[in-house]
Coordinates of C-alpha atoms and ligand atoms in Angstrom, one line a residue:
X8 CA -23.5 2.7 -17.4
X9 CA -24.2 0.9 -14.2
X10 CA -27.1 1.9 -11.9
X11 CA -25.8 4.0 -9.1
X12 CA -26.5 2.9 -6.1
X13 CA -26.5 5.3 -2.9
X14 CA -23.3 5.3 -1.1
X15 CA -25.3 5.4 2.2
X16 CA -27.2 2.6 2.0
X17 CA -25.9 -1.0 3.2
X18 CA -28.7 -3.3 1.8
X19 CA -28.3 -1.9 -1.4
X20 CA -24.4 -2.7 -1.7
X21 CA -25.3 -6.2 0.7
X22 CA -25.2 -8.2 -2.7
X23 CA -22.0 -6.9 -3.7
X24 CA -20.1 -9.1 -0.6
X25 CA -21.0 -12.2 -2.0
X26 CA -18.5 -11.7 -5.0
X27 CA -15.8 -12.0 -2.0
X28 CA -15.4 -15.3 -0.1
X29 CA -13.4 -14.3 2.5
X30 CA -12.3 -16.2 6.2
X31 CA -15.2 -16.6 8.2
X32 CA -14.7 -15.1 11.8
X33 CA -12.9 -12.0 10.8
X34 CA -14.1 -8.9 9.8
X35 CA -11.3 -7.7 7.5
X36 CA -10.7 -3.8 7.1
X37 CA -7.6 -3.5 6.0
X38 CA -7.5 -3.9 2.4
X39 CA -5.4 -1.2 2.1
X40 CA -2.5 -3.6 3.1
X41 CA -3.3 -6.2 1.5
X42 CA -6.2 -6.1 -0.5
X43 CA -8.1 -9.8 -1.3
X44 CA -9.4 -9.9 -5.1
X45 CA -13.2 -10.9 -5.9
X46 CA -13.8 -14.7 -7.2
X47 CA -14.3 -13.5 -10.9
X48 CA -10.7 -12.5 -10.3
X49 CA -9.3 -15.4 -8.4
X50 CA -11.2 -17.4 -11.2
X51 CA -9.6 -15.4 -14.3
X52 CA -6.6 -15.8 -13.1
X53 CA -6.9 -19.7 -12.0
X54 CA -7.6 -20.1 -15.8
X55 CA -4.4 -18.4 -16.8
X56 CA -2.7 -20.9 -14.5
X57 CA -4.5 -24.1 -16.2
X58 CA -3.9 -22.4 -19.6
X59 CA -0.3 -22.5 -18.6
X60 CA 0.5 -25.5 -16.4
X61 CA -2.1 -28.0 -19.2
X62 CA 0.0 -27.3 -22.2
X63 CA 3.2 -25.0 -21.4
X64 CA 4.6 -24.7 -24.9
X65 CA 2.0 -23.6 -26.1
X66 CA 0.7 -21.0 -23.7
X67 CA 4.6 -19.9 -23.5
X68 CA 5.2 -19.6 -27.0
X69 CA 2.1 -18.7 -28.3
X70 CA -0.9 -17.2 -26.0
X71 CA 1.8 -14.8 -24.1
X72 CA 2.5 -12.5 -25.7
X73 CA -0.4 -11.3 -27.5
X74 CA -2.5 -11.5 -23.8
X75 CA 0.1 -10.2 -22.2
X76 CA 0.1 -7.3 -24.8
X77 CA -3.6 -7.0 -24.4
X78 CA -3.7 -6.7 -20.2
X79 CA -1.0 -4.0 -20.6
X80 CA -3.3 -2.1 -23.0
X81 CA -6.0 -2.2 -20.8
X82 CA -4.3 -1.0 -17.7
X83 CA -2.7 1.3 -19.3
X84 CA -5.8 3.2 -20.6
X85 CA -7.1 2.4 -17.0
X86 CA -4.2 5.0 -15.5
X87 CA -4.0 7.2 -18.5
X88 CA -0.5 6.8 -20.3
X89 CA 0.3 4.5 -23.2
X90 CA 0.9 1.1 -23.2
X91 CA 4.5 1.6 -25.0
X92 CA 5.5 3.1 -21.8
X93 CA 4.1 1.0 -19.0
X94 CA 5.7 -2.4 -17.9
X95 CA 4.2 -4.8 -15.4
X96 CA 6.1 -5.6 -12.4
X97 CA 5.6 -7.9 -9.2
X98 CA 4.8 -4.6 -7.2
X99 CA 5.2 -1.6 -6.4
X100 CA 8.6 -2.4 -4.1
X101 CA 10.0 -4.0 -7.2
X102 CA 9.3 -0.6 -9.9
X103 CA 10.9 1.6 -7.0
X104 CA 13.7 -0.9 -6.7
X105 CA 14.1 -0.5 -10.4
X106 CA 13.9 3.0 -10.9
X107 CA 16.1 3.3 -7.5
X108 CA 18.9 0.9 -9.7
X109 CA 18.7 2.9 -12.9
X110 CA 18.4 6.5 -11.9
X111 CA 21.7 8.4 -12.6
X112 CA 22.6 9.4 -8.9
X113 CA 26.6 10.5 -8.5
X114 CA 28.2 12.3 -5.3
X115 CA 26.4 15.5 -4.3
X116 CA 23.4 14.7 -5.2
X117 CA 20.2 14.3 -3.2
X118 CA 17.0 12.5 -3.2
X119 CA 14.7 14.1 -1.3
X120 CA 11.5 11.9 0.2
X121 CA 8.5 13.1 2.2
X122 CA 8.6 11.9 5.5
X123 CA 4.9 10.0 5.1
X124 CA 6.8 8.0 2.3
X125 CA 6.2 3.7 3.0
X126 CA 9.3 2.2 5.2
X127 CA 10.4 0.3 2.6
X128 CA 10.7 3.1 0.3
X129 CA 13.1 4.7 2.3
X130 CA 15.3 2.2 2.4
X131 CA 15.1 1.7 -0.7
X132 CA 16.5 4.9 -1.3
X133 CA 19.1 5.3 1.5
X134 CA 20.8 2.2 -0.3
X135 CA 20.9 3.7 -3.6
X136 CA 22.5 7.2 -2.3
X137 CA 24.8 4.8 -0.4
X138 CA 25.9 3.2 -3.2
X139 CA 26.6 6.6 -5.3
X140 CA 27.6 8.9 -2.8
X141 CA 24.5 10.8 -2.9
X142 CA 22.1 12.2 0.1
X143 CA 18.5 10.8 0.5
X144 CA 17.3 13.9 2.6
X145 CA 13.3 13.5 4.5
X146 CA 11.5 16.8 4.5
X147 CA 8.5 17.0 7.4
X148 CA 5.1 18.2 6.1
X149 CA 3.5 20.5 8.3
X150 CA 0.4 19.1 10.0
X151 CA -2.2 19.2 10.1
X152 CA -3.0 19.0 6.0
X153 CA -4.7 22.5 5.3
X154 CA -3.8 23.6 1.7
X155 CA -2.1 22.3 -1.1
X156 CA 0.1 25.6 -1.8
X157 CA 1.5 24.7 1.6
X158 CA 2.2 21.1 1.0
X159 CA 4.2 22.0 -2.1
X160 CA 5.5 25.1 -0.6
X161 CA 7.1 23.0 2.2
X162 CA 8.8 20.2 -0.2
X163 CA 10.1 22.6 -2.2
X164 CA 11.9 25.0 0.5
X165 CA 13.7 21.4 1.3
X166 CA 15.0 21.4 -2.1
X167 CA 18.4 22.7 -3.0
X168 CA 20.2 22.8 -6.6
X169 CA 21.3 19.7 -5.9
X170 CA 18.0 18.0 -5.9
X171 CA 17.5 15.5 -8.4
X172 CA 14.9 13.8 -7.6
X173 CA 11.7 13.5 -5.5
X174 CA 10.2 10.3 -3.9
X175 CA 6.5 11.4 -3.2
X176 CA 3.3 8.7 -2.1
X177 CA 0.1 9.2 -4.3
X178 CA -1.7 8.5 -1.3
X179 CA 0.3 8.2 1.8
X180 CA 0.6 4.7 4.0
X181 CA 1.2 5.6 7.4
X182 CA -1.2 8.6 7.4
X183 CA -3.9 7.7 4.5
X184 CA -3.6 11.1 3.1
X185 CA -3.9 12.0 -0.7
X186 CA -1.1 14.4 -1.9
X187 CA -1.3 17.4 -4.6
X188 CA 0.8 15.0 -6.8
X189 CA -0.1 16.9 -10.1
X190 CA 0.9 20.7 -8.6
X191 CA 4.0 18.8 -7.3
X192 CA 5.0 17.5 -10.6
X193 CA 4.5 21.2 -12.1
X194 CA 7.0 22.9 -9.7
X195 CA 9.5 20.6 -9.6
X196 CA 9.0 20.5 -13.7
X197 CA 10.0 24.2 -13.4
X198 CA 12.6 23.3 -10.8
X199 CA 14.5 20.7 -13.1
X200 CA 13.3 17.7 -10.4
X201 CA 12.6 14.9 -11.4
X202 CA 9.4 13.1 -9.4
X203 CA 8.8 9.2 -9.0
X204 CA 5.2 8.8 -7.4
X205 CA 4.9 6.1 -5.2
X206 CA 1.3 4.8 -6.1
X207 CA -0.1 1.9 -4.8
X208 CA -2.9 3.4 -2.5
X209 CA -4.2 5.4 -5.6
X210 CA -5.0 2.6 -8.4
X211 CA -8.8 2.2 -7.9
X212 CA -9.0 4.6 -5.4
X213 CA -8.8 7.7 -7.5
X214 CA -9.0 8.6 -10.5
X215 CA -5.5 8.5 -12.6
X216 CA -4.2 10.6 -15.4
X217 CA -0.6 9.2 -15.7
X218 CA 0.6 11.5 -18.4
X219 CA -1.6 14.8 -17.8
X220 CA 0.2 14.4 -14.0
X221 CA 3.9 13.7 -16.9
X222 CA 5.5 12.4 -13.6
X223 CA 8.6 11.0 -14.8
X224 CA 8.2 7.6 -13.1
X225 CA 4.7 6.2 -11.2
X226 CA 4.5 2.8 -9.9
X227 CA 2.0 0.5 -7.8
X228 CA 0.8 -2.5 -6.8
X229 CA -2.4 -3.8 -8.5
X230 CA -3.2 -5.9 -5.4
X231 CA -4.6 -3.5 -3.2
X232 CA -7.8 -1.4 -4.4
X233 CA -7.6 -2.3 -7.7
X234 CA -8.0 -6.0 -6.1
X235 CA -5.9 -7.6 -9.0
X236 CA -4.2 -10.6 -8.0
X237 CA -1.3 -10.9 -5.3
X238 CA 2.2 -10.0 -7.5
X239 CA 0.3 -7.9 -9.9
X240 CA 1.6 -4.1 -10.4
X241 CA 3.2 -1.5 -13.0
X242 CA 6.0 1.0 -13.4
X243 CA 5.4 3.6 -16.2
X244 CA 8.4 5.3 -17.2
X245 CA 8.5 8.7 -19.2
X246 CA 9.8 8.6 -22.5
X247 CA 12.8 10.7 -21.3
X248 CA 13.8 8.6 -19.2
X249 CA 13.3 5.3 -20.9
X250 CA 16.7 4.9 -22.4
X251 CA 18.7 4.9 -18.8
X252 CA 16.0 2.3 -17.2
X253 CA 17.3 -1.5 -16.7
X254 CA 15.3 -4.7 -16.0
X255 CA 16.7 -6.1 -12.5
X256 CA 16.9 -9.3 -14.3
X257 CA 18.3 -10.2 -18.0
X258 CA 16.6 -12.9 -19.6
X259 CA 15.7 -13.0 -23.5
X260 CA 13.4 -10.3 -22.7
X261 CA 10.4 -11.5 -25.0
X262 CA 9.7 -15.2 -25.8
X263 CA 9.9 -16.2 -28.7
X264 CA 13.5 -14.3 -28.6
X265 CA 12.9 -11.8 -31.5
X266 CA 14.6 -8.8 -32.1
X267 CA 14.1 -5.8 -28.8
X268 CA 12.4 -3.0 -29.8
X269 CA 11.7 -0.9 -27.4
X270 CA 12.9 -0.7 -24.2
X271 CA 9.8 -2.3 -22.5
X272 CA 10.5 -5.5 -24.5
X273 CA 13.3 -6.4 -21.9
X274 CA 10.7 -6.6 -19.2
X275 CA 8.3 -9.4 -20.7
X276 CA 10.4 -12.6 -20.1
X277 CA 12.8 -12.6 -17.4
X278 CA 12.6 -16.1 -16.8
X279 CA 10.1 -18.8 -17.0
X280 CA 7.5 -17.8 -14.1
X281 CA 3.6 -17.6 -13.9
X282 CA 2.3 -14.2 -15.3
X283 CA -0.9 -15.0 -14.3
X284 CA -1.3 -12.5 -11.8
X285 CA -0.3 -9.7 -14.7
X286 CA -2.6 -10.9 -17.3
X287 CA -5.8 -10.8 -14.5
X288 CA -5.5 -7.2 -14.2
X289 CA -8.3 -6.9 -16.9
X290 CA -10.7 -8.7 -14.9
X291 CA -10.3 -6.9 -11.8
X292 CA -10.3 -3.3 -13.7
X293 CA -14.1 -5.0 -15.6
X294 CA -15.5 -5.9 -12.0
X295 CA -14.6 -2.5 -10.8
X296 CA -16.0 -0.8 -14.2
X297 CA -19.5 -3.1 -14.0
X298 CA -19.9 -1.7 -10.4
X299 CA -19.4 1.6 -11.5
X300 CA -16.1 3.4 -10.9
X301 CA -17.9 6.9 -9.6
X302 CA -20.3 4.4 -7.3
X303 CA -17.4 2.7 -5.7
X304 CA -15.4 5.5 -4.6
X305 CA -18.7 7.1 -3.9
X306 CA -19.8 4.5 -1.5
X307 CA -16.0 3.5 -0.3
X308 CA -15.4 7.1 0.7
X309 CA -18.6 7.1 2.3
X310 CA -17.8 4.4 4.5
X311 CA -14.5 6.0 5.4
X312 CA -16.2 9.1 6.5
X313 CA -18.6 7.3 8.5
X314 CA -15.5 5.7 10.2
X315 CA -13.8 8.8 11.0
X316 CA -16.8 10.7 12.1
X317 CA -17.6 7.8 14.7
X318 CA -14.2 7.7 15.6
X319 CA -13.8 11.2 16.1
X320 CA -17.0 11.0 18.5
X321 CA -15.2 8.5 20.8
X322 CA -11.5 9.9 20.9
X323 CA -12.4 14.3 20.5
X324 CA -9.3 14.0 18.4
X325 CA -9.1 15.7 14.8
X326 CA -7.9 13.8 11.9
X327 CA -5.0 14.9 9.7
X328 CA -7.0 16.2 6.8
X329 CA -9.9 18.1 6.4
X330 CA -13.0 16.0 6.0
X331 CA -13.0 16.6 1.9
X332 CA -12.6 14.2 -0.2
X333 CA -9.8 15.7 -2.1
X334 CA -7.6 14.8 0.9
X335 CA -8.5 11.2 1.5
X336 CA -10.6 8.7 -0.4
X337 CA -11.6 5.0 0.9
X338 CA -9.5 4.8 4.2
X339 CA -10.3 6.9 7.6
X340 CA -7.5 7.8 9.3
X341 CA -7.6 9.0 13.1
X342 CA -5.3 9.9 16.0
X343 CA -6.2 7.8 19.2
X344 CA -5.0 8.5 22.8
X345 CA -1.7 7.6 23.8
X346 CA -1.4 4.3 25.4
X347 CA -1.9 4.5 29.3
X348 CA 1.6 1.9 30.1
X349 CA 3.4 4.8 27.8
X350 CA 3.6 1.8 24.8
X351 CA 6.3 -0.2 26.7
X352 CA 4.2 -3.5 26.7
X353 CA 4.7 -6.1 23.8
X354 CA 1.7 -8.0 22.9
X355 CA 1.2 -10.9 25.0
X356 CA 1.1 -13.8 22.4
X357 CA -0.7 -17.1 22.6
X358 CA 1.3 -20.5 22.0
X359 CA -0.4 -20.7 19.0
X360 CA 0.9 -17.3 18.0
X361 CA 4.3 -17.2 16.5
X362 CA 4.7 -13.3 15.6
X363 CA 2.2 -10.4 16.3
X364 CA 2.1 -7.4 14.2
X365 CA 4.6 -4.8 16.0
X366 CA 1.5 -2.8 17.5
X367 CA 0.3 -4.2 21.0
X368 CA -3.6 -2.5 20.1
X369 CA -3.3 -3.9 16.4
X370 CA -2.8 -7.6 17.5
X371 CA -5.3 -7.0 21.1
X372 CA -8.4 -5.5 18.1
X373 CA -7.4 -8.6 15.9
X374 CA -7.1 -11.2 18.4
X375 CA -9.9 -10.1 20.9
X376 CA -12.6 -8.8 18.3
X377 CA -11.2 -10.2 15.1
X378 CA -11.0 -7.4 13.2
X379 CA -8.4 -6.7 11.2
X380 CA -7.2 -3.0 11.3
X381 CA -3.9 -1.3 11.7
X382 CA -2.7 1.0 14.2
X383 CA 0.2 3.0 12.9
X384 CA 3.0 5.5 14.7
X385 CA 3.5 8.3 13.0
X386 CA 5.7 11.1 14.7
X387 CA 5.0 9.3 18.2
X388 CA 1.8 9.6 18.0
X389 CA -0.3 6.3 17.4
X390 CA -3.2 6.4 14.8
X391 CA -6.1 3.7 14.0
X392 CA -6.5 3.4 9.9
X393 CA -9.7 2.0 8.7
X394 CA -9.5 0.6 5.2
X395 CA -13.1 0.6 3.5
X396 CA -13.8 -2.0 0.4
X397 CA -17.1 -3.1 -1.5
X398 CA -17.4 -5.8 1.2
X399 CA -17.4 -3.8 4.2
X400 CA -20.7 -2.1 6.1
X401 CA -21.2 0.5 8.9
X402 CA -22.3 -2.7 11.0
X403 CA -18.6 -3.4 10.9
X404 CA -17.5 0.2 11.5
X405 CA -19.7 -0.2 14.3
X406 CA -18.1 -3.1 15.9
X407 CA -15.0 -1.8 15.5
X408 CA -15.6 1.4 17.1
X409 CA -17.6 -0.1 20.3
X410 CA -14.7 -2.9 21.0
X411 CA -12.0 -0.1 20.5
X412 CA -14.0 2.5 23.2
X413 CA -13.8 -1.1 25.7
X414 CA -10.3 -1.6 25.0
X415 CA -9.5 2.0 25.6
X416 CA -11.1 2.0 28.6
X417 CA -9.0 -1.3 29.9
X418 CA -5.9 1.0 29.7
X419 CA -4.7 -0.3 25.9
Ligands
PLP503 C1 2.8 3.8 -0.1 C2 3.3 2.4 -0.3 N1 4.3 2.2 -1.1 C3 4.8 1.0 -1.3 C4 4.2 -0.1 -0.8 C5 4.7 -1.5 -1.1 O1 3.7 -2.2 -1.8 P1 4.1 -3.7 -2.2 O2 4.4 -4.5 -0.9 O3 2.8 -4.2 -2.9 O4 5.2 -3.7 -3.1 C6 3.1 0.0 0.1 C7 2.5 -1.1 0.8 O5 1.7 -1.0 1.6 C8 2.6 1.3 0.4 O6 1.6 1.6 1.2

């Protein structure tokens, strides 16, 4: 076991930033976009690539399979379900693409999606009911978050007998919140619904226990808090359900082209590419496990507190979710003041600047105090999220919070 170190204390976690090198000049706290790995990881993983690119035929032929077989083991113990029933995908956009292709929809059916669910995943979804004739149907979740039982109660008056399946976020992008997933998995178990959890906020962040949740499909991207490699995630697929579910690509399925087994062997080879992202998932999972699982989400989710309380203290606006970490882990997530033009300006960009992110505030925090930081809409309101990793500190919070009260001021 790794000493634990006190979440509160800055020095003490100080040596832990040096495993990062990251840009000079910003201060980045948004990892829960796009989360950038440690150097042990970027250095396991530039092996792979040497491995692979200084003597092909054999890495191909020979060192594959039984290291790809090995990483899948280990994340697969790392989010409690077998290995048998986990296959690595690019991320989690390309597991929801493939459970969207394979799930038997026909006309009159629905999918019904939470309406915190990612963008992406909605579309996602509105093209696979368009395709079959069925209904992808948003339910709103009352807000604020005060009870689980009311969360599950609300998704579940939304759904009708012809509910097949739910689309539900582990933890929610646009509004950082953790959902009940497990007591949504028992009641639509005793509805006949089938749930696909959308996960790529939770890998790291919580604790997971794949099968005890028996979800029938989870998937996520390793590249955020887990801080695997960019193209690294998983889709695990119950055993009921493993029979219907089709790679998006036929290739040979395993190199060397034996016999397929099972129907996770159709997922190892779909074409000659670099796996190297997949098979440095161990690395990133023994970085976080020499830290100290309990002592990073311990320290992250202190950060994210400290965030939201000094937040809270410059806008008198109340967060989503009760301050309890059972409702949100490692990213602060607070309502700010509408904008004083009513939102009509575009950011003003720079010749320099080809395309800003689509919030005026977001690319103004970035561009005039470099920090890094999102500022999401959610149900027309506009809301600052504050992603919190090993390499991050209250002096940052800090900064953050004094250039956002200036900007505020200037009518932003
Ligand atoms: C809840 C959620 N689902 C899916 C995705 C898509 O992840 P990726 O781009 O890694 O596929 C994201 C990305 O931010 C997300 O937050």
């Amino acid at each position: 076991m790794p000493p634990t170190l006190p979440a509160d204390d800055d020095a003490a976690w100080a040596p832990l930033k040096s495993q990062w090198s990251l840009r000079e000049g910003t201060t980045y706290l948004n990892h829960g976009s796009f989360g950038p790995p440690p150097d042990c990881v970027r250095a396991a993983r530039r092996n792979w690539t040497e491995a692979l690119e200084s003597q092909p035929m054999d890495f191909f032929v020979r060192q594959l399979e039984p290291a790809w077989l090995a990483a899948r083991d280990k994340l697969a113990a790392f989010v409690g379900t077998k290995p048998g029933d986990l296959i690595f995908v690019e991320n989690a956009t390309v597991g929801m693409n493939i459970v969207a292709d394979s799930f038997p929809l026909g006309a009159g059916d629905e999918v019904l999606l939470t309406d915190h669910e990612y963008g992406a995943v909605q579309r996602i979804w509105q093209r696979a009911c368009e395709k079959t004739g069925a209904t992808a149907r948003t339910v709103e979740l009352p807000l604020p978050f005060r009870s689980a039982a009311e969360t599950c109660d609300a998704i579940f008056s939304a759904a009708t007998d012809r509910t097949r399946l739910l689309i539900v976020s582990h933890i929610t992008s646009p509004t950082a919140v953790i959902l009940p997933v497990a007591d949504i998995c028992g009641r639509a178990r005793e509805r006949g619904i089938a749930v696909c959890i959308d996960g790529p906020h939770a890998i790291a962040q919580v604790p997971l226990a794949i099968d005890e949740m028996d979800c029938d499909f989870y998937t996520a991207s390793c590249h955020k808090w887990l801080s695997a490699p960019f193209g690294s995630g998983f889709l695990r697929v119950a055993p009921r359900w493993q029979a219907v579910v089709r790679p998006p690509v036929l290739s040979w399925g395993r190199i060397p082209p034996t016999k397929i087994e099972t129907w996770s062997d159709e997922f190892v080879w779909s074409g000659t590419r670099d796996p190297s992202p997949y098979l440095s998932i161990p690395a990133a999972i023994e970085f976080l496990e020499e830290v100290g699982l309990e002592s990073f989400r311990s320290r992250t989710h202190w950060l994210a507190q400290y965030a939201r309380r000094k937040l809270v203290e410059l806008t008198g606006l109340q967060p989503l979710v009760p301050d309890d970490p059972a409702w949100y882990g490692s990213m602060a997530h607070v309502p700010l003041p509408p904008p004083q033009d009513g939102g009509s300006a575009p950011a003003t960009l720079r010749p320099d600047e080809t395309s800003p992110v689509s919030n005026p505030l977001q690319h103004t925090i970035w561009r005039q105090l470099g920090i890094e930081v999102p500022i999401v809409d959610f149900r027309g309101r506009r809301y600052i999220r504050v992603s919190c990793h090993l390499y991050n500190d209250t002096e940052q919070i800090d900064r953050l919070v004094a250039g956002l009260a200036a900007l505020l001021q200037q009518r932003n």
